[in-house]
Short mmCIF file of C-alpha atoms and ligand atoms in Angstrom, two decimals:
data_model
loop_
_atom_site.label_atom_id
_atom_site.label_comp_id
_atom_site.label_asym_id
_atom_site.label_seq_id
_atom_site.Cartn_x
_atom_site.Cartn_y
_atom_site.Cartn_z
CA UNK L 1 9.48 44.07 -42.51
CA UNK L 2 10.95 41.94 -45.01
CA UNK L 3 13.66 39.32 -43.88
CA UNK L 4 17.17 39.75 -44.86
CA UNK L 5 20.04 37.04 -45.69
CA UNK L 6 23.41 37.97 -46.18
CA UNK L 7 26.72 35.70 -47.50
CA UNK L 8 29.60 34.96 -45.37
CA UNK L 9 31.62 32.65 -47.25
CA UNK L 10 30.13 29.19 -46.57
CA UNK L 11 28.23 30.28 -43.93
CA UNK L 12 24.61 31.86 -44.30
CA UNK L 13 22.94 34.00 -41.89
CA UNK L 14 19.30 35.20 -42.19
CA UNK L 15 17.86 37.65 -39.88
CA UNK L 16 14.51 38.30 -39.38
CA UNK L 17 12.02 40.50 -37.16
CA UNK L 18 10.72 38.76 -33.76
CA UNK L 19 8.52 40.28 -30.81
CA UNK L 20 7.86 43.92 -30.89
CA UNK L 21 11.82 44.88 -31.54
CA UNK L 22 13.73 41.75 -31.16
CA UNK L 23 15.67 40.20 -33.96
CA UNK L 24 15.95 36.54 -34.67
CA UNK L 25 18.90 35.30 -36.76
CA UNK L 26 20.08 31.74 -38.38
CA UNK L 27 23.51 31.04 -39.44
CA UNK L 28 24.10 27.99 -41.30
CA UNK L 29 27.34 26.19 -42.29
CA UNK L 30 26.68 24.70 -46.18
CA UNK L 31 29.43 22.36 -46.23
CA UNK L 32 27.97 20.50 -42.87
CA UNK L 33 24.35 21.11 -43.08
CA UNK L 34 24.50 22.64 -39.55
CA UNK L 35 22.34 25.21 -38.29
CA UNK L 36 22.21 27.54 -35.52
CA UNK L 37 19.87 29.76 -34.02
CA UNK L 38 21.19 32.87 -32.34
CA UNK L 39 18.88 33.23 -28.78
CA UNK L 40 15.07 32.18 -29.07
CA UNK L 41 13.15 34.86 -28.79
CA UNK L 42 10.18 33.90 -30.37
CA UNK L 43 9.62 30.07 -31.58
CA UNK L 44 7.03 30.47 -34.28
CA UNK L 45 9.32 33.17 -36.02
CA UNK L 46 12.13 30.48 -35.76
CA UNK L 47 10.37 27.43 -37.15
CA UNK L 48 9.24 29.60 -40.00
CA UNK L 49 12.35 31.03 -40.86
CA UNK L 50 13.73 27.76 -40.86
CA UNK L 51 11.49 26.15 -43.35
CA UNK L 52 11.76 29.47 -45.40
CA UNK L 53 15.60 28.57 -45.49
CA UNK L 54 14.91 24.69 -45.46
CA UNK L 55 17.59 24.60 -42.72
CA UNK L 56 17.54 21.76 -40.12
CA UNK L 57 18.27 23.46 -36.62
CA UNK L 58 20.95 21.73 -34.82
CA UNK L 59 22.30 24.16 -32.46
CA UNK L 60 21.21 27.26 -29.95
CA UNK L 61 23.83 29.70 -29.17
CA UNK L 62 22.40 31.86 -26.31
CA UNK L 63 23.96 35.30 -25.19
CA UNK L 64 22.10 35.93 -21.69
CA UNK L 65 19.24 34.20 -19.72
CA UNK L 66 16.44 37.06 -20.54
CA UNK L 67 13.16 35.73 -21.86
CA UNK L 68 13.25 37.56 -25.05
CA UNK L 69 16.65 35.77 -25.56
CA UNK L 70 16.23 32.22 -23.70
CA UNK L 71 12.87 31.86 -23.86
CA UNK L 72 11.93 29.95 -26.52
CA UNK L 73 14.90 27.57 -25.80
CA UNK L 74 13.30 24.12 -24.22
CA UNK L 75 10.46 24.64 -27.23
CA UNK L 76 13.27 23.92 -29.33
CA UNK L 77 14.95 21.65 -27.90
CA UNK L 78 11.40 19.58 -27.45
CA UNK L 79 10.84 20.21 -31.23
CA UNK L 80 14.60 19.55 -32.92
CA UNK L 81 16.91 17.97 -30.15
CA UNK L 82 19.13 20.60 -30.87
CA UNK L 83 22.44 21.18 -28.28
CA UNK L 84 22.18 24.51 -26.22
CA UNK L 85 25.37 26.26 -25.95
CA UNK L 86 26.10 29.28 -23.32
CA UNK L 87 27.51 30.87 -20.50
CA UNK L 88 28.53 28.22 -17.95
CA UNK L 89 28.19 30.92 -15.30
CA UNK L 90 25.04 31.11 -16.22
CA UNK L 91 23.46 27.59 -16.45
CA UNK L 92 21.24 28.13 -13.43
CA UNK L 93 19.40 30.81 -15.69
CA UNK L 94 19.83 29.44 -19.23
CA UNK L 95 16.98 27.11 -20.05
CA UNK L 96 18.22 23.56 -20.90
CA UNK L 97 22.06 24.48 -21.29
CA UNK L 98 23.98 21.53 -22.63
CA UNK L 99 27.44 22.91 -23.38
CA UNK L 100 28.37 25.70 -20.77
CA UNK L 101 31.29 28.20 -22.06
CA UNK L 102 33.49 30.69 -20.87
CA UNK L 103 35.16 33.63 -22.28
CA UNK L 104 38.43 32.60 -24.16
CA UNK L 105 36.53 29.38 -25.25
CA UNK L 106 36.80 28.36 -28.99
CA UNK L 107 34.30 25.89 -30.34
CA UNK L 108 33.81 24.58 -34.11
CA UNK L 109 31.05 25.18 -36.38
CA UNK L 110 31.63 23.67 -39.85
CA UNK L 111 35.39 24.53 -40.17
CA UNK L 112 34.75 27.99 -38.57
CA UNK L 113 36.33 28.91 -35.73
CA UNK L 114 33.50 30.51 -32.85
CA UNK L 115 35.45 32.96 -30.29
CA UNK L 116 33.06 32.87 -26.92
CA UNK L 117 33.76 36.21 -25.11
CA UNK L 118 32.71 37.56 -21.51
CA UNK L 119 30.85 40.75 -22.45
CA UNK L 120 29.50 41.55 -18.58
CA UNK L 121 27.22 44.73 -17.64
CA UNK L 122 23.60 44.22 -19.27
CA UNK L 123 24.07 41.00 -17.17
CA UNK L 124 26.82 39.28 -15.45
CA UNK L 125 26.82 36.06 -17.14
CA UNK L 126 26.10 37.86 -21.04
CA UNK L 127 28.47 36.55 -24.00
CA UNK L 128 29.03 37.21 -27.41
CA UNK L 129 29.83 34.80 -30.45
CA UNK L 130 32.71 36.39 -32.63
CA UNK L 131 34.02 34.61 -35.84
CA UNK L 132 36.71 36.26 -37.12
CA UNK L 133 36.74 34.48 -40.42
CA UNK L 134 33.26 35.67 -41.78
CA UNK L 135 33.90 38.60 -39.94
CA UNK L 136 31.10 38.71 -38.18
CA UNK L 137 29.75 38.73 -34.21
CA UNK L 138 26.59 38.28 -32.66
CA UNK L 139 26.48 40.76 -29.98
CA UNK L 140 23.08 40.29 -27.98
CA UNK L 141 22.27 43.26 -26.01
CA UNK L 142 25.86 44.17 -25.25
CA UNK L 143 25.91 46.80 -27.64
CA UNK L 144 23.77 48.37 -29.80
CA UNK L 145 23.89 50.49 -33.07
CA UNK L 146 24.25 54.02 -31.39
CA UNK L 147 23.46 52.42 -28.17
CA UNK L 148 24.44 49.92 -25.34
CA UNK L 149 22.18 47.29 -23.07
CA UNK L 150 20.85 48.50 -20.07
CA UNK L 151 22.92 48.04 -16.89
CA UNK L 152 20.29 45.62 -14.98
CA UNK L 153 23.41 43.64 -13.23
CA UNK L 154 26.53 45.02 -14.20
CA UNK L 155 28.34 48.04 -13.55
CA UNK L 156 29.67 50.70 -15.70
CA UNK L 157 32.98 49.71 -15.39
CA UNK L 158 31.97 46.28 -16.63
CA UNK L 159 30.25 47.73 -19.44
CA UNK L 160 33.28 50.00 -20.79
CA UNK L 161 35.48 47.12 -20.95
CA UNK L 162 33.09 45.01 -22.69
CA UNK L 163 32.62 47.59 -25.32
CA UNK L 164 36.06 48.29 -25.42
CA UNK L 165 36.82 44.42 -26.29
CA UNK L 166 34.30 44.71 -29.09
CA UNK L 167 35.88 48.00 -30.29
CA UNK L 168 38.90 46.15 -30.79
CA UNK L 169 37.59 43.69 -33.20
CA UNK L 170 38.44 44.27 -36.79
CA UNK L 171 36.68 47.37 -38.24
CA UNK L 172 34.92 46.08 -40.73
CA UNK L 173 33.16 43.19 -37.96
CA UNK L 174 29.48 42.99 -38.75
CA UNK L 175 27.82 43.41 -35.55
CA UNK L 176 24.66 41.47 -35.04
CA UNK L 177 22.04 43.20 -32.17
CA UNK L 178 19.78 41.61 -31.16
CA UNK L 179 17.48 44.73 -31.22
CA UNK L 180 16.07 47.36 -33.55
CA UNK L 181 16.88 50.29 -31.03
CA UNK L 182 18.85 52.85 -33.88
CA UNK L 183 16.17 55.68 -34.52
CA UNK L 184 15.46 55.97 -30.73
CA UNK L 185 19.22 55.17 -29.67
CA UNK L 186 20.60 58.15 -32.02
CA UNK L 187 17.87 60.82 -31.22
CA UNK L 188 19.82 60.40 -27.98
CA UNK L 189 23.43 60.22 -28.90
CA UNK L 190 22.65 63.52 -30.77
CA UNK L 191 21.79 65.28 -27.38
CA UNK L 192 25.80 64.18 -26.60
CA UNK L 193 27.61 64.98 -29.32
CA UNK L 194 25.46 67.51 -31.72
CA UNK L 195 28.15 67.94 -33.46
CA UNK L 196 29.44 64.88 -34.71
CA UNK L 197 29.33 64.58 -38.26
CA UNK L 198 29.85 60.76 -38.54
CA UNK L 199 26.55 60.23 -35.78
CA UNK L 200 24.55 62.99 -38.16
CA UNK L 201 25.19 60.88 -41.25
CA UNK L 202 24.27 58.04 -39.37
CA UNK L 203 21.08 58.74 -38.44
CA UNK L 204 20.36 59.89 -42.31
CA UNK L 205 21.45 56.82 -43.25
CA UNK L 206 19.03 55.01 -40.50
CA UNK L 207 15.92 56.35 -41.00
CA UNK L 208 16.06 56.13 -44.91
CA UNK L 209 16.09 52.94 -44.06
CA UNK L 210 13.38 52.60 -41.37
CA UNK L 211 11.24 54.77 -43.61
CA UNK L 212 11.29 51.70 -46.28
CA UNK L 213 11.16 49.40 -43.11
CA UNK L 214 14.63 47.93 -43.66
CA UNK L 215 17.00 46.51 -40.95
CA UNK L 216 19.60 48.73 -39.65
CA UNK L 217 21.30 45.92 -38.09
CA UNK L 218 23.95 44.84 -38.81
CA UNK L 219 26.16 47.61 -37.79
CA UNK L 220 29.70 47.31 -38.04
CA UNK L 221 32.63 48.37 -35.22
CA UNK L 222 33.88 51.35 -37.00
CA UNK L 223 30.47 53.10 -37.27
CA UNK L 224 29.92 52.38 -33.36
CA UNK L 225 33.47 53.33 -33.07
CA UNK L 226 32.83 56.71 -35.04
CA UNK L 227 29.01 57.62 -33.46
CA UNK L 228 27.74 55.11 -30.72
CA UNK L 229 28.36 57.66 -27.59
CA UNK L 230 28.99 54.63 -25.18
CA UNK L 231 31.42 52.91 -27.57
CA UNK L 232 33.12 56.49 -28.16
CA UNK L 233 33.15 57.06 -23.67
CA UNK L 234 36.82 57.72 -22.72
CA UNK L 235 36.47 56.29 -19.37
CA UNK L 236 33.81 54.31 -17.13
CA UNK L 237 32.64 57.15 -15.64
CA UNK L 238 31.60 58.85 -18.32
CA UNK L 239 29.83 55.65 -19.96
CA UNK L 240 27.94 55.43 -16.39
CA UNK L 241 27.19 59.13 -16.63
CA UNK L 242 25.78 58.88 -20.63
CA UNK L 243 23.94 55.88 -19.21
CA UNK L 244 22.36 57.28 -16.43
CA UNK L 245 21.13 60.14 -18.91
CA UNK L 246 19.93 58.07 -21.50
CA UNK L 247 17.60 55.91 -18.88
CA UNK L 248 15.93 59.02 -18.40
CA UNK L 249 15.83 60.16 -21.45
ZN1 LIG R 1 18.54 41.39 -22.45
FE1 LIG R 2 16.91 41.73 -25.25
#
């Protein structure tokens, strides 16, 4: 799979294929020269899409504790000195935290305002990074194009209002996962709503492009708003319920 960069005003991000389906992604602020990596899933990935970019790594924003997302965190740190920002409720579990947030929290990167927000239910302690001014959020494995994370700590009702929040985001919010899930995730959310022409179109649209091996990430919030089945749940039952049938699916 070929790496991908896209433009966000002065800020760069670059995305690029770690692990078996994780994805690693950059953003860099040009003005400031300061770059951050989005979780750490796999270092040698990371060092060598930094000296593909010739970016100087100054910062880790993590989402949750999991290894595929924390993992490669004190390598980093070892390597670049770089400051570790994440959930302070979670700095038992986050290797080598520095700066602990919490939801509501607004921190500065390069003139750009970060918005830290509680996204609960694949674990208690997850966040996501929003920044409303290049539009974009980094979403970890809150949700997922067609899909959500796994409940392995929080409940349903957690979930729906954490999807719910990122529903409300501007439509046209780029929404970075942190996983290549889409071909499997839709072949699923087809067995709940055949009939949604929006989801149909969707998956098209997705496996053109994992036929040519291209990204479907990033999705945005309207297309999860018009065919993710767990964005599109009315209440938290019925999110629990789609959940419990896609974990067996
Ligand atoms: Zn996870
Ligand atoms: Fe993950």
């Amino acid at each position: 799979m070929k790496a991908k960069s896209t433009m966000a005003s002065d800020l760069k991000i670059h995305m690029f294929p770690c692990l078996w389906d994780n994805y690693g992604f950059l953003i860099h602020n040009s003005n400031t020269g300061e770059t951050a990596c989005i979780d750490t899933p796999e270092v040698d990935k990371i060092i060598m899409a930094l000296e593909e970019k010739n970016w100087k790594l100054t910062h880790i924003w993590n989402t949750h504790h999991h290894p595929d997302h924390a993992g490669g965190n004190l390598e980093l740190k070892n390597l670049f000195g770089v400051k570790i920002i994440g959930s302070e409720d979670d700095k038992a579990r986050i290797p080598g935290l520095d700066i602990g947030v919490r939801d509501g929290d607004v921190f500065d990167f390069g003139g750009h305002d970060i918005h830290v927000i509680d996204t609960p239910g694949h674990t208690i302690g997850h966040i996501i990074y929003h920044i409303p001014s290049a539009k974009t959020a980094f979403v970890g494995d809150t949700i997922f194009a067609l899909g959500c994370g796994r409940l392995f700590e929080g409940t349903a009702a957690q979930m729906f209002n954490s999807l719910n929040v990122i529903a409300a985001m501007p439509d046209d919010t780029a929404l970075y996962c942190a996983h290549e899930y889409t071909l499997s995730n839709g072949k699923f959310a087809l067995t709940v709503e055949p009939d949604n022409q929006a989801l149909v179109d969707y998956m098209i649209e997705a496996k053109a492009k994992r036929d040519k091996n291209i990204p479907t990430v990033p999705t945005t919030v309207l297309a999860e708003k018009m065919a993710n089945p767990f964005v599109r749940a009315k209440t938290a039952e019925q999110l629990g319920d789609i959940r419990t049938q896609k974990d067996s699916f």
